[in-house]
């Protein structure tokens, strides 16, 4: 008898329950409890980093276990690309999602390839930057992707990135519909760094078949609402939400409200109150 938990449709059903919601990066159990109380849909443990403000760092396995015990929310466990043992440990802890992303550990994945996610019962999330990454994530069995960028203006660069992805899908579909030579489609796939046939299958759908979340320094209800209006299915908020303001609960609640009501500016405006950002002195 086959294991239904290995079925991609079962994994997708769970992933789709997160759409229209907010996932919060957390560094300790109290952060996870605050996120749960504030309306977050899930939490993602990350490591401390005193040297640089990057949220793409692998937490200790023990922290993942602590967070799983602390809250009833779904927990995402970050792992290094291709690190099968980290994935098995995360699954053993009972996490809801495994986040395998090529920018963890500050991008020092060493050229490792994404693992075959179909062999795990736990659904996988993949960090992506472009259409080629999305195709490769689908091929490997991802049930959700989070789009991140290297730009400083996260909202602008994420919005531009998803617009570029949609335009590329439209242009490639036109090429397929116009029966352009296979060599032309092959060249387009090569430029994107993905196989041709899965790319063609994707563009024929006209829509990415799994949820796509915006990930990064989003920070305010207005920013979250703006990204939802660009076509994202949800947002992943970085850990600074707990350190850069005087009321994390109010801010997280506001962001959750902004995501759920992005078509209602008056509701987003009302949610943009009750917290104040803390100004930090720049290092000399």
mmCIF file with all atom_site columns, N, CA and C in Angstrom, residues 78-101:
data_model
loop_
_atom_site.group_PDB
_atom_site.id
_atom_site.type_symbol
_atom_site.label_atom_id
_atom_site.label_alt_id
_atom_site.label_comp_id
_atom_site.label_asym_id
_atom_site.label_entity_id
_atom_site.label_seq_id
_atom_site.pdbx_PDB_ins_code
_atom_site.Cartn_x
_atom_site.Cartn_y
_atom_site.Cartn_z
_atom_site.occupancy
_atom_site.B_iso_or_equiv
_atom_site.pdbx_formal_charge
_atom_site.auth_seq_id
_atom_site.auth_comp_id
_atom_site.auth_asym_id
_atom_site.auth_atom_id
_atom_site.pdbx_PDB_model_num
ATOM 1  N N  . UNK A 1 78  ? 14.592 25.301 8.660  1.00 0.00 ? 78  UNK A N  1
ATOM 2  C CA . UNK A 1 78  ? 15.558 25.613 7.611  1.00 0.00 ? 78  UNK A CA 1
ATOM 3  C C  . UNK A 1 78  ? 16.642 24.540 7.570  1.00 0.00 ? 78  UNK A C  1
ATOM 4  N N  . UNK A 1 79  ? 17.009 24.151 6.357  1.00 0.00 ? 79  UNK A N  1
ATOM 5  C CA . UNK A 1 79  ? 18.131 23.224 6.192  1.00 0.00 ? 79  UNK A CA 1
ATOM 6  C C  . UNK A 1 79  ? 18.999 23.696 5.033  1.00 0.00 ? 79  UNK A C  1
ATOM 7  N N  . UNK A 1 80  ? 20.225 23.210 5.007  1.00 0.00 ? 80  UNK A N  1
ATOM 8  C CA . UNK A 1 80  ? 21.113 23.506 3.890  1.00 0.00 ? 80  UNK A CA 1
ATOM 9  C C  . UNK A 1 80  ? 20.695 22.704 2.664  1.00 0.00 ? 80  UNK A C  1
ATOM 10 N N  . UNK A 1 81  ? 20.957 23.256 1.512  1.00 0.00 ? 81  UNK A N  1
ATOM 11 C CA . UNK A 1 81  ? 20.628 22.571 0.265  1.00 0.00 ? 81  UNK A CA 1
ATOM 12 C C  . UNK A 1 81  ? 21.322 21.213 0.201  1.00 0.00 ? 81  UNK A C  1
ATOM 13 N N  . UNK A 1 82  ? 20.538 20.182 -0.080 1.00 0.00 ? 82  UNK A N  1
ATOM 14 C CA . UNK A 1 82  ? 21.106 18.854 -0.264 1.00 0.00 ? 82  UNK A CA 1
ATOM 15 C C  . UNK A 1 82  ? 21.498 18.134 1.005  1.00 0.00 ? 82  UNK A C  1
ATOM 16 N N  . UNK A 1 83  ? 21.224 18.718 2.182  1.00 0.00 ? 83  UNK A N  1
ATOM 17 C CA . UNK A 1 83  ? 21.636 18.104 3.447  1.00 0.00 ? 83  UNK A CA 1
ATOM 18 C C  . UNK A 1 83  ? 20.546 17.147 3.922  1.00 0.00 ? 83  UNK A C  1
ATOM 19 N N  . UNK A 1 84  ? 20.626 15.904 3.467  1.00 0.00 ? 84  UNK A N  1
ATOM 20 C CA . UNK A 1 84  ? 19.597 14.913 3.741  1.00 0.00 ? 84  UNK A CA 1
ATOM 21 C C  . UNK A 1 84  ? 19.430 14.645 5.229  1.00 0.00 ? 84  UNK A C  1
ATOM 22 N N  . UNK A 1 85  ? 20.531 14.605 5.975  1.00 0.00 ? 85  UNK A N  1
ATOM 23 C CA . UNK A 1 85  ? 20.427 14.294 7.400  1.00 0.00 ? 85  UNK A CA 1
ATOM 24 C C  . UNK A 1 85  ? 19.714 15.405 8.157  1.00 0.00 ? 85  UNK A C  1
ATOM 25 N N  . UNK A 1 86  ? 19.980 16.676 7.815  1.00 0.00 ? 86  UNK A N  1
ATOM 26 C CA . UNK A 1 86  ? 19.238 17.756 8.450  1.00 0.00 ? 86  UNK A CA 1
ATOM 27 C C  . UNK A 1 86  ? 17.742 17.617 8.175  1.00 0.00 ? 86  UNK A C  1
ATOM 28 N N  . UNK A 1 87  ? 17.396 17.220 6.961  1.00 0.00 ? 87  UNK A N  1
ATOM 29 C CA . UNK A 1 87  ? 15.990 17.042 6.606  1.00 0.00 ? 87  UNK A CA 1
ATOM 30 C C  . UNK A 1 87  ? 15.363 15.901 7.414  1.00 0.00 ? 87  UNK A C  1
ATOM 31 N N  . UNK A 1 88  ? 16.094 14.808 7.574  1.00 0.00 ? 88  UNK A N  1
ATOM 32 C CA . UNK A 1 88  ? 15.574 13.667 8.327  1.00 0.00 ? 88  UNK A CA 1
ATOM 33 C C  . UNK A 1 88  ? 15.385 14.020 9.798  1.00 0.00 ? 88  UNK A C  1
ATOM 34 N N  . UNK A 1 89  ? 16.316 14.801 10.351 1.00 0.00 ? 89  UNK A N  1
ATOM 35 C CA . UNK A 1 89  ? 16.194 15.211 11.749 1.00 0.00 ? 89  UNK A CA 1
ATOM 36 C C  . UNK A 1 89  ? 14.986 16.128 11.919 1.00 0.00 ? 89  UNK A C  1
ATOM 37 N N  . UNK A 1 90  ? 14.820 17.067 10.980 1.00 0.00 ? 90  UNK A N  1
ATOM 38 C CA . UNK A 1 90  ? 13.678 17.979 11.042 1.00 0.00 ? 90  UNK A CA 1
ATOM 39 C C  . UNK A 1 90  ? 12.366 17.195 10.978 1.00 0.00 ? 90  UNK A C  1
ATOM 40 N N  . UNK A 1 91  ? 12.311 16.197 10.109 1.00 0.00 ? 91  UNK A N  1
ATOM 41 C CA . UNK A 1 91  ? 11.111 15.377 9.992  1.00 0.00 ? 91  UNK A CA 1
ATOM 42 C C  . UNK A 1 91  ? 10.871 14.591 11.274 1.00 0.00 ? 91  UNK A C  1
ATOM 43 N N  . UNK A 1 92  ? 11.960 14.129 11.889 1.00 0.00 ? 92  UNK A N  1
ATOM 44 C CA . UNK A 1 92  ? 11.848 13.393 13.152 1.00 0.00 ? 92  UNK A CA 1
ATOM 45 C C  . UNK A 1 92  ? 11.255 14.276 14.244 1.00 0.00 ? 92  UNK A C  1
ATOM 46 N N  . UNK A 1 93  ? 11.604 15.556 14.256 1.00 0.00 ? 93  UNK A N  1
ATOM 47 C CA . UNK A 1 93  ? 11.067 16.483 15.253 1.00 0.00 ? 93  UNK A CA 1
ATOM 48 C C  . UNK A 1 93  ? 9.592  16.797 15.008 1.00 0.00 ? 93  UNK A C  1
ATOM 49 N N  . UNK A 1 94  ? 9.096  16.434 13.849 1.00 0.00 ? 94  UNK A N  1
ATOM 50 C CA . UNK A 1 94  ? 7.686  16.653 13.560 1.00 0.00 ? 94  UNK A CA 1
ATOM 51 C C  . UNK A 1 94  ? 7.358  18.024 13.014 1.00 0.00 ? 94  UNK A C  1
ATOM 52 N N  . UNK A 1 95  ? 8.316  18.665 12.332 1.00 0.00 ? 95  UNK A N  1
ATOM 53 C CA . UNK A 1 95  ? 8.032  19.978 11.751 1.00 0.00 ? 95  UNK A CA 1
ATOM 54 C C  . UNK A 1 95  ? 6.982  19.840 10.657 1.00 0.00 ? 95  UNK A C  1
ATOM 55 N N  . UNK A 1 96  ? 6.322  20.954 10.358 1.00 0.00 ? 96  UNK A N  1
ATOM 56 C CA . UNK A 1 96  ? 5.274  20.935 9.349  1.00 0.00 ? 96  UNK A CA 1
ATOM 57 C C  . UNK A 1 96  ? 5.811  21.130 7.944  1.00 0.00 ? 96  UNK A C  1
ATOM 58 N N  . UNK A 1 97  ? 6.941  21.865 7.843  1.00 0.00 ? 97  UNK A N  1
ATOM 59 C CA . UNK A 1 97  ? 7.565  22.136 6.547  1.00 0.00 ? 97  UNK A CA 1
ATOM 60 C C  . UNK A 1 97  ? 9.070  22.137 6.708  1.00 0.00 ? 97  UNK A C  1
ATOM 61 N N  . UNK A 1 98  ? 9.759  21.743 5.646  1.00 0.00 ? 98  UNK A N  1
ATOM 62 C CA . UNK A 1 98  ? 11.224 21.834 5.603  1.00 0.00 ? 98  UNK A CA 1
ATOM 63 C C  . UNK A 1 98  ? 11.586 22.865 4.542  1.00 0.00 ? 98  UNK A C  1
ATOM 64 N N  . UNK A 1 99  ? 12.359 23.868 4.944  1.00 0.00 ? 99  UNK A N  1
ATOM 65 C CA . UNK A 1 99  ? 12.734 24.953 4.040  1.00 0.00 ? 99  UNK A CA 1
ATOM 66 C C  . UNK A 1 99  ? 14.169 24.729 3.553  1.00 0.00 ? 99  UNK A C  1
ATOM 67 N N  . UNK A 1 100 ? 14.285 24.268 2.318  1.00 0.00 ? 100 UNK A N  1
ATOM 68 C CA . UNK A 1 100 ? 15.597 24.027 1.704  1.00 0.00 ? 100 UNK A CA 1
ATOM 69 C C  . UNK A 1 100 ? 15.869 25.159 0.724  1.00 0.00 ? 100 UNK A C  1
ATOM 70 N N  . UNK A 1 101 ? 16.805 26.023 1.069  1.00 0.00 ? 101 UNK A N  1
ATOM 71 C CA . UNK A 1 101 ? 17.012 27.217 0.255  1.00 0.00 ? 101 UNK A CA 1
ATOM 72 C C  . UNK A 1 101 ? 18.483 27.452 -0.028 1.00 0.00 ? 101 UNK A C  1
#
